[in-house]
Amino acid sequence: MGISDEKVVAVIMVGGPTKGTRFRPLSLNIPKPLFPLAGQPMVHHPISACKRIPNLAQIYLVGFYEEREFAMYVSSISTELRVPVRYLREDKPHGSAGGLYNFRDLIMEDNPSHIFLLNCDVCCSFPLPEMLEAHKRYGGMGTILVIKVSAESASEFGELVADPITNELLHYTEKPETFVSDRINCGVYVFTPDIFTAIQGVSSQRKDRANLRRLSSFEALQSATRNPPSDFVRLDQDILTPFAGKKKLYTYETMDFWEQIKTPGKSLKCSGLYLAQFRFTSPNLLASGDGTKSATIIGDVNIHPSAKVHPSAKIGPNVSISANARIGAGVRLISCIILDGVEIMENAVVFHAIVGWKSSIGKWSRVQAEGDYKAKLGITILGEAVTVEDEVVVTNSIVLPHKMLNVSVQDEILL
């Protein structure tokens, strides 16, 4: 196979309903990967980045969600990007590497020379073609996207040490208790098919160790609770850590933005990061207006074509308005995600908030927060079909679906 004929496939891990609990109440209505950031489903951003990979043959989404939850999206995105996208449902948890291995026969159908592996809940510029070029130069089994972060936040992630000259991965440890490095794993990888041999090796070692043990029934019970099944293989602890320093794994450092999308607060921040990226990649997706014939737009704003926004409204920065939303006269929106079918009436103000599907905010009301993306109540979240009546102020609060608020609330979770 010549270089120009080499095929590449991409696998995006999308998790499942048990994984999105920190994303509630938003994940009560929609699978977390389909929640809109900058007007597009979360998973759309890594999928569209994969489109830029040369010789891309197929994109696989791997997760625990029911197939019907992804069927419509997979069909539409395949047509839009003209790349086959397929959803593969895991029957049980296999770990990040085990999930890849579980579908190895399908993944290898096109005989790819390289396999990208991405986590859906990662927000970055996804420099995939550049990673692939670097990976080919290194000549190893895999290349990991890494980024430099503050020493204080590094311990929340997988920390690593790489050779400053060759970029070889020398040491990897997942969420260490003591500081190791300010370089962290971004959850984006490119591998050769040799990764399957490595995963199989881990699985075989586990089986062999289990067979060699002569255990009493009590010891066997203890071992079963301590050790994962042989087909459960974690990419970080079971592959990256043992293969570090063996000239198999290398790093590619991004100087761009990177965030992990674990909470609604982080989703609002990441929506803003993607909107800012649109300036360079998709300026047609950003709204404009000076308040004469259309609303005044400040900074990066995405407005769905079906949304109706009054010309006297003032929108932005970092605002995404979804389908069939209605934004009234004199409304002010700052740093917020407005979901499908929301109505915001005259002179209401929304900032640092996510307003859920079919919710309604009354005249002269305020839905607001301090904007601390890490704090539990750092942004205000209204679940589906929440009604905020006229002249009510909702501050630093989470409101579950189908509630009606006729009094002001602050620092509360309303169940």
Short mmCIF file of C-alpha atoms in Angstrom, two decimals:
data_model
loop_
_atom_site.label_atom_id
_atom_site.label_comp_id
_atom_site.label_asym_id
_atom_site.label_seq_id
_atom_site.Cartn_x
_atom_site.Cartn_y
_atom_site.Cartn_z
CA MET A 1 0.00 0.00 0.00
CA GLY A 2 1.49 3.34 -1.01
CA ILE A 3 1.57 6.34 1.31
CA SER A 4 -1.18 8.08 -0.68
CA ASP A 5 -3.39 4.99 -0.38
CA GLU A 6 -3.07 4.65 3.39
CA LYS A 7 -6.45 4.80 5.08
CA VAL A 8 -7.21 6.27 8.48
CA VAL A 9 -10.16 5.59 10.76
CA ALA A 10 -11.27 7.57 13.82
CA VAL A 11 -12.93 6.25 16.97
CA ILE A 12 -14.71 8.68 19.31
CA MET A 13 -15.62 7.40 22.78
CA VAL A 14 -19.00 8.88 23.77
CA GLY A 15 -19.61 7.16 27.14
CA GLY A 16 -23.12 6.38 28.31
CA PRO A 17 -26.01 7.44 30.56
CA THR A 18 -24.19 6.32 33.72
CA LYS A 19 -21.24 8.52 32.78
CA GLY A 20 -23.12 11.81 32.42
CA THR A 21 -24.40 12.22 35.99
CA ARG A 22 -22.33 15.37 36.62
CA PHE A 23 -24.03 16.87 33.58
CA ARG A 24 -27.51 16.79 35.11
CA PRO A 25 -30.12 18.23 34.79
CA LEU A 26 -29.16 18.80 31.13
CA SER A 27 -28.42 15.10 30.47
CA LEU A 28 -31.92 14.16 31.67
CA ASN A 29 -33.24 15.25 28.26
CA ILE A 30 -30.51 14.42 25.82
CA PRO A 31 -27.36 12.25 25.70
CA LYS A 32 -24.47 14.42 26.85
CA PRO A 33 -22.59 14.03 23.51
CA LEU A 34 -25.57 15.60 21.70
CA PHE A 35 -25.81 18.65 23.98
CA PRO A 36 -25.18 21.75 21.84
CA LEU A 37 -21.98 23.77 22.24
CA ALA A 38 -21.69 26.83 19.98
CA GLY A 39 -24.89 25.70 18.26
CA GLN A 40 -23.66 22.20 17.39
CA PRO A 41 -23.77 18.89 19.29
CA MET A 42 -20.75 18.33 21.53
CA VAL A 43 -19.66 15.32 19.46
CA HIS A 44 -19.97 17.33 16.23
CA HIS A 45 -16.77 19.25 17.02
CA PRO A 46 -14.41 16.23 17.13
CA ILE A 47 -16.28 14.64 14.19
CA SER A 48 -15.84 17.72 12.01
CA ALA A 49 -12.16 17.87 13.06
CA CYS A 50 -11.75 14.26 11.85
CA LYS A 51 -12.99 15.37 8.44
CA ARG A 52 -9.65 17.18 8.02
CA ILE A 53 -7.62 13.95 8.38
CA PRO A 54 -6.17 12.89 5.01
CA ASN A 55 -7.57 9.59 3.63
CA LEU A 56 -10.21 9.28 6.35
CA ALA A 57 -12.26 6.15 5.62
CA GLN A 58 -14.67 5.89 8.58
CA ILE A 59 -15.65 7.42 11.92
CA TYR A 60 -16.94 5.18 14.72
CA LEU A 61 -18.75 6.41 17.82
CA VAL A 62 -18.42 3.91 20.68
CA GLY A 63 -20.59 4.07 23.80
CA PHE A 64 -23.31 2.63 26.04
CA TYR A 65 -26.27 4.68 24.81
CA GLU A 66 -29.14 2.97 23.03
CA GLU A 67 -28.59 3.01 19.26
CA ARG A 68 -31.89 4.81 18.67
CA GLU A 69 -30.58 7.83 20.61
CA PHE A 70 -27.85 8.36 18.02
CA ALA A 71 -29.51 7.01 14.86
CA MET A 72 -30.88 10.32 13.57
CA TYR A 73 -27.74 12.29 14.34
CA VAL A 74 -25.41 9.69 12.80
CA SER A 75 -27.49 9.65 9.61
CA SER A 76 -27.53 13.44 9.25
CA ILE A 77 -23.84 13.99 10.05
CA SER A 78 -22.78 11.23 7.61
CA THR A 79 -24.72 12.98 4.85
CA GLU A 80 -23.44 16.44 5.84
CA LEU A 81 -19.75 15.53 5.99
CA ARG A 82 -19.88 12.83 3.29
CA VAL A 83 -17.94 10.50 5.57
CA PRO A 84 -19.41 7.24 6.92
CA VAL A 85 -20.19 7.65 10.63
CA ARG A 86 -21.34 4.59 12.58
CA TYR A 87 -22.45 4.13 16.17
CA LEU A 88 -21.22 0.98 17.97
CA ARG A 89 -22.89 0.06 21.26
CA GLU A 90 -20.84 -1.71 23.92
CA ASP A 91 -22.57 -4.59 25.67
CA LYS A 92 -20.69 -3.88 28.92
CA PRO A 93 -17.83 -1.63 30.09
CA HIS A 94 -14.52 -2.70 28.58
CA GLY A 95 -12.39 0.31 29.58
CA SER A 96 -11.06 2.94 27.17
CA ALA A 97 -8.60 0.53 25.50
CA GLY A 98 -10.83 -2.53 25.89
CA GLY A 99 -13.67 -0.72 24.12
CA LEU A 100 -11.38 -0.10 21.16
CA TYR A 101 -10.25 -3.76 21.14
CA ASN A 102 -13.82 -5.03 21.44
CA PHE A 103 -14.59 -3.62 17.96
CA ARG A 104 -11.17 -4.34 16.41
CA ASP A 105 -12.56 -6.42 13.53
CA LEU A 106 -14.89 -3.62 12.42
CA ILE A 107 -12.23 -0.95 12.93
CA MET A 108 -9.75 -2.92 10.82
CA GLU A 109 -12.25 -3.62 8.00
CA ASP A 110 -10.75 -0.86 5.85
CA ASN A 111 -7.21 -2.05 6.68
CA PRO A 112 -6.22 1.36 8.09
CA SER A 113 -2.59 2.30 8.63
CA HIS A 114 -3.56 4.60 11.53
CA ILE A 115 -6.36 4.82 14.08
CA PHE A 116 -7.33 8.01 15.88
CA LEU A 117 -8.91 7.67 19.32
CA LEU A 118 -10.69 10.71 20.77
CA ASN A 119 -12.77 11.34 23.88
CA CYS A 120 -16.04 13.12 23.18
CA ASP A 121 -15.91 15.27 26.34
CA VAL A 122 -12.73 17.04 25.27
CA CYS A 123 -12.80 20.58 23.89
CA CYS A 124 -9.81 21.68 21.83
CA SER A 125 -8.79 22.68 18.33
CA PHE A 126 -8.06 19.00 17.49
CA PRO A 127 -4.83 19.39 15.45
CA LEU A 128 -5.28 15.91 13.98
CA PRO A 129 -3.46 16.22 10.62
CA GLU A 130 -0.48 17.76 12.44
CA MET A 131 -0.53 14.93 15.01
CA LEU A 132 -0.56 12.36 12.23
CA GLU A 133 2.45 13.94 10.50
CA ALA A 134 4.38 14.04 13.78
CA HIS A 135 3.40 10.45 14.55
CA LYS A 136 4.75 9.25 11.20
CA ARG A 137 8.05 11.03 11.91
CA TYR A 138 8.35 9.44 15.36
CA GLY A 139 7.73 5.92 14.05
CA GLY A 140 6.22 4.57 17.27
CA MET A 141 3.02 2.71 18.13
CA GLY A 142 1.15 5.80 19.35
CA THR A 143 1.23 9.56 19.80
CA ILE A 144 -0.62 11.42 22.56
CA LEU A 145 -1.85 15.01 22.38
CA VAL A 146 -0.52 16.89 25.43
CA ILE A 147 -0.75 20.41 26.80
CA LYS A 148 1.04 22.45 29.46
CA VAL A 149 -1.19 23.48 32.39
CA SER A 150 -0.67 25.11 35.78
CA ALA A 151 1.06 22.95 38.39
CA GLU A 152 -1.99 23.39 40.65
CA SER A 153 -4.43 21.82 38.17
CA ALA A 154 -2.14 19.15 36.70
CA SER A 155 -3.00 16.53 39.35
CA GLU A 156 -6.63 16.44 38.11
CA PHE A 157 -5.41 14.72 34.95
CA GLY A 158 -2.89 12.19 33.68
CA GLU A 159 0.57 13.74 34.09
CA LEU A 160 3.47 12.77 31.86
CA VAL A 161 7.14 13.35 31.23
CA ALA A 162 8.46 13.40 27.66
CA ASP A 163 11.97 13.68 26.22
CA PRO A 164 12.38 17.37 25.26
CA ILE A 165 14.34 16.43 22.12
CA THR A 166 12.66 13.30 20.76
CA ASN A 167 9.20 13.80 22.38
CA GLU A 168 9.24 10.16 23.51
CA LEU A 169 6.88 9.45 26.41
CA LEU A 170 9.19 8.55 29.32
CA HIS A 171 6.77 8.41 32.27
CA TYR A 172 3.01 8.47 32.71
CA THR A 173 0.88 8.51 35.85
CA GLU A 174 -2.88 9.03 36.15
CA LYS A 175 -3.98 11.73 38.66
CA PRO A 176 -0.91 11.50 40.91
CA GLU A 177 -1.03 12.51 44.58
CA THR A 178 2.26 14.40 44.26
CA PHE A 179 3.37 16.70 41.43
CA VAL A 180 5.05 14.93 38.51
CA SER A 181 4.78 17.29 35.55
CA ASP A 182 2.82 20.24 34.18
CA ARG A 183 2.24 18.35 30.91
CA ILE A 184 -1.03 16.43 30.82
CA ASN A 185 -2.81 13.94 28.58
CA CYS A 186 -5.49 15.64 26.42
CA GLY A 187 -7.44 12.44 25.65
CA VAL A 188 -6.64 12.50 21.91
CA TYR A 189 -4.43 9.79 20.38
CA VAL A 190 -3.25 8.32 17.09
CA PHE A 191 -2.08 4.70 16.95
CA THR A 192 -0.88 2.13 14.47
CA PRO A 193 -2.79 -1.18 14.48
CA ASP A 194 -0.05 -2.46 16.83
CA ILE A 195 -2.20 -1.01 19.62
CA PHE A 196 -4.45 -4.08 19.34
CA THR A 197 -1.50 -6.41 20.00
CA ALA A 198 -0.60 -4.33 23.06
CA ILE A 199 -4.16 -4.46 24.42
CA GLN A 200 -4.35 -8.19 23.77
CA GLY A 201 -1.06 -8.61 25.66
CA VAL A 202 -2.50 -6.91 28.75
CA SER A 203 -5.61 -9.08 28.59
CA SER A 204 -3.57 -12.27 28.15
CA GLN A 205 -1.29 -11.40 31.08
CA ARG A 206 -4.32 -11.00 33.31
CA LYS A 207 -5.69 -14.38 32.28
CA ASP A 208 -2.31 -16.05 32.84
CA ARG A 209 -1.90 -14.52 36.30
CA ALA A 210 -5.40 -15.65 37.26
CA ASN A 211 -4.66 -19.20 36.08
CA LEU A 212 -1.35 -19.40 37.95
CA ARG A 213 -2.83 -18.43 41.28
CA ARG A 214 -3.77 -21.17 43.69
CA LEU A 215 -6.36 -19.28 45.70
CA SER A 216 -8.62 -20.21 48.53
CA SER A 217 -12.26 -19.30 48.03
CA PHE A 218 -11.79 -16.24 50.26
CA GLU A 219 -8.70 -15.06 48.35
CA ALA A 220 -10.51 -15.63 45.05
CA LEU A 221 -13.38 -13.45 46.24
CA GLN A 222 -10.97 -10.72 47.36
CA SER A 223 -9.09 -10.89 44.04
CA ALA A 224 -12.31 -10.66 42.03
CA THR A 225 -13.31 -7.46 43.77
CA ARG A 226 -9.81 -5.96 43.40
CA ASN A 227 -8.87 -6.89 39.85
CA PRO A 228 -10.83 -5.91 36.72
CA PRO A 229 -11.91 -8.62 34.22
CA SER A 230 -9.28 -9.63 31.68
CA ASP A 231 -11.15 -7.85 28.85
CA PHE A 232 -11.39 -4.57 30.82
CA VAL A 233 -8.31 -2.61 29.72
CA ARG A 234 -7.70 1.03 30.58
CA LEU A 235 -5.67 3.05 28.14
CA ASP A 236 -3.94 5.18 30.78
CA GLN A 237 -2.95 2.71 33.52
CA ASP A 238 -2.69 -0.46 31.41
CA ILE A 239 -1.12 0.86 28.18
CA LEU A 240 0.42 4.32 28.62
CA THR A 241 2.08 3.69 31.99
CA PRO A 242 3.77 0.33 31.18
CA PHE A 243 4.77 1.30 27.62
CA ALA A 244 6.32 4.65 28.64
CA GLY A 245 10.10 4.74 28.16
CA LYS A 246 10.10 1.86 25.66
CA LYS A 247 10.28 3.93 22.44
CA LYS A 248 6.69 2.98 21.64
CA LEU A 249 4.78 6.14 22.60
CA TYR A 250 5.40 9.81 21.77
CA THR A 251 3.79 13.18 22.48
CA TYR A 252 2.55 16.06 20.38
CA GLU A 253 2.07 19.30 22.32
CA THR A 254 -0.72 21.72 21.47
CA MET A 255 -0.26 25.41 22.22
CA ASP A 256 -3.97 26.04 21.65
CA PHE A 257 -6.94 25.81 24.03
CA TRP A 258 -8.00 22.62 25.84
CA GLU A 259 -10.72 21.80 28.37
CA GLN A 260 -12.49 18.72 29.67
CA ILE A 261 -16.31 18.99 29.50
CA LYS A 262 -17.40 17.28 32.71
CA THR A 263 -20.01 19.76 34.01
CA PRO A 264 -22.57 22.24 32.64
CA GLY A 265 -20.30 25.07 33.79
CA LYS A 266 -17.45 23.76 31.67
CA SER A 267 -19.84 23.29 28.73
CA LEU A 268 -20.64 27.01 28.81
CA LYS A 269 -16.93 27.86 28.85
CA CYS A 270 -16.25 25.42 25.99
CA SER A 271 -19.13 26.82 23.94
CA GLY A 272 -17.31 30.15 24.13
CA LEU A 273 -14.01 28.57 23.09
CA TYR A 274 -15.62 26.98 20.04
CA LEU A 275 -17.39 30.24 19.13
CA ALA A 276 -14.02 32.02 19.25
CA GLN A 277 -12.52 29.30 17.02
CA PHE A 278 -15.29 29.89 14.46
CA ARG A 279 -13.67 33.26 13.70
CA PHE A 280 -10.89 31.31 11.96
CA THR A 281 -12.62 28.10 10.86
CA SER A 282 -16.28 28.97 10.19
CA PRO A 283 -16.93 32.74 10.29
CA ASN A 284 -20.24 32.11 8.47
CA LEU A 285 -21.59 30.57 11.69
CA LEU A 286 -21.15 33.82 13.65
CA ALA A 287 -23.92 36.41 13.77
CA SER A 288 -23.48 40.13 13.19
CA GLY A 289 -25.69 43.16 13.72
CA ASP A 290 -25.58 46.80 14.81
CA GLY A 291 -29.08 47.31 16.23
CA THR A 292 -30.63 48.92 13.16
CA LYS A 293 -32.29 46.11 11.24
CA SER A 294 -31.14 43.30 13.53
CA ALA A 295 -30.02 42.92 17.15
CA THR A 296 -26.77 44.42 18.38
CA ILE A 297 -24.14 41.67 18.40
CA ILE A 298 -21.06 41.93 20.63
CA GLY A 299 -18.26 39.39 20.26
CA ASP A 300 -18.83 35.76 19.25
CA VAL A 301 -22.50 34.78 18.89
CA ASN A 302 -24.27 31.93 17.09
CA ILE A 303 -28.00 32.27 16.30
CA HIS A 304 -30.00 29.46 14.70
CA PRO A 305 -31.76 30.63 11.50
CA SER A 306 -35.19 29.73 12.94
CA ALA A 307 -34.71 31.83 16.11
CA LYS A 308 -36.48 35.20 16.28
CA VAL A 309 -34.48 38.00 17.91
CA HIS A 310 -35.90 41.51 18.34
CA PRO A 311 -33.73 44.25 16.77
CA SER A 312 -33.55 46.12 20.10
CA ALA A 313 -31.99 43.11 21.90
CA LYS A 314 -28.29 43.15 22.74
CA ILE A 315 -26.53 39.80 22.40
CA GLY A 316 -23.02 38.65 23.37
CA PRO A 317 -20.28 37.89 23.88
CA ASN A 318 -20.30 34.06 24.11
CA VAL A 319 -23.98 33.45 23.35
CA SER A 320 -25.53 30.54 21.48
CA ILE A 321 -29.25 30.69 20.60
CA SER A 322 -30.87 27.44 19.43
CA ALA A 323 -33.78 26.65 17.12
CA ASN A 324 -37.18 28.36 17.49
CA ALA A 325 -36.08 30.54 20.41
CA ARG A 326 -37.82 33.90 20.77
CA ILE A 327 -35.86 36.83 22.18
CA GLY A 328 -37.96 39.89 23.01
CA ALA A 329 -37.40 43.64 22.89
CA GLY A 330 -34.66 45.08 25.10
CA VAL A 331 -33.35 41.66 26.17
CA ARG A 332 -29.68 41.44 27.20
CA LEU A 333 -27.84 38.12 26.82
CA ILE A 334 -24.23 37.56 27.94
CA SER A 335 -22.29 34.28 28.17
CA CYS A 336 -25.22 31.90 27.90
CA ILE A 337 -26.67 28.96 25.99
CA ILE A 338 -30.33 29.36 25.03
CA LEU A 339 -31.81 25.99 24.03
CA ASP A 340 -34.61 25.07 21.60
CA GLY A 341 -38.00 26.71 21.98
CA VAL A 342 -37.04 29.13 24.78
CA GLU A 343 -38.92 32.42 25.12
CA ILE A 344 -37.23 35.40 26.77
CA MET A 345 -39.61 38.31 27.19
CA GLU A 346 -39.06 42.06 27.08
CA ASN A 347 -36.17 43.59 29.04
CA ALA A 348 -35.10 40.33 30.68
CA VAL A 349 -31.38 39.77 31.35
CA VAL A 350 -29.56 36.44 31.17
CA PHE A 351 -25.86 36.02 31.89
CA HIS A 352 -23.62 33.07 32.86
CA ALA A 353 -26.55 30.69 32.41
CA ILE A 354 -27.96 27.79 30.43
CA VAL A 355 -31.68 28.08 29.73
CA GLY A 356 -33.31 24.67 29.10
CA TRP A 357 -35.59 23.58 26.28
CA LYS A 358 -39.03 25.28 26.09
CA SER A 359 -38.34 27.40 29.19
CA SER A 360 -39.80 30.87 29.57
CA ILE A 361 -38.30 33.95 31.24
CA GLY A 362 -40.72 36.76 32.06
CA LYS A 363 -40.48 40.52 31.55
CA TRP A 364 -37.81 42.39 33.56
CA SER A 365 -36.56 39.11 35.07
CA ARG A 366 -32.90 38.20 35.56
CA VAL A 367 -31.34 34.74 35.27
CA GLN A 368 -27.73 35.17 36.32
CA ALA A 369 -24.62 33.81 38.05
CA GLU A 370 -21.07 34.77 38.95
CA GLY A 371 -19.58 32.78 36.07
CA ASP A 372 -17.21 30.55 38.06
CA TYR A 373 -17.10 27.60 35.65
CA LYS A 374 -15.60 25.27 38.27
CA ALA A 375 -18.05 25.98 41.11
CA LYS A 376 -21.15 23.80 41.51
CA LEU A 377 -23.40 26.88 41.41
CA GLY A 378 -21.02 29.00 39.33
CA ILE A 379 -23.56 29.24 36.52
CA THR A 380 -27.35 29.17 36.68
CA ILE A 381 -29.09 26.27 34.94
CA LEU A 382 -32.78 26.05 34.10
CA GLY A 383 -33.91 22.53 33.18
CA GLU A 384 -36.53 21.80 30.54
CA ALA A 385 -39.80 23.79 30.59
CA VAL A 386 -38.98 25.99 33.58
CA THR A 387 -41.09 29.14 33.88
CA VAL A 388 -39.59 32.25 35.47
CA GLU A 389 -42.38 34.76 35.96
CA ASP A 390 -42.10 38.54 35.51
CA GLU A 391 -39.65 40.49 37.69
CA VAL A 392 -38.09 37.40 39.29
CA VAL A 393 -34.30 37.14 39.88
CA VAL A 394 -32.65 33.68 39.75
CA THR A 395 -29.01 33.79 40.91
CA ASN A 396 -26.38 31.01 41.15
CA SER A 397 -29.05 28.30 41.11
CA ILE A 398 -29.95 25.01 39.44
CA VAL A 399 -33.63 24.47 38.67
CA LEU A 400 -34.85 21.01 37.67
CA PRO A 401 -37.38 20.60 34.82
CA HIS A 402 -41.01 21.75 34.86
CA LYS A 403 -40.71 24.19 37.79
CA MET A 404 -42.45 27.56 38.03
CA LEU A 405 -40.64 30.36 39.86
CA ASN A 406 -42.67 33.33 41.05
CA VAL A 407 -40.23 34.43 43.78
CA SER A 408 -36.53 35.23 43.52
CA VAL A 409 -34.00 32.56 44.51
CA GLN A 410 -30.24 32.59 45.17
CA ASP A 411 -27.65 29.81 45.72
CA GLU A 412 -30.28 27.07 45.58
CA ILE A 413 -30.85 23.71 43.90
CA LEU A 414 -34.57 23.46 43.28
CA LEU A 415 -35.68 19.85 43.00
#
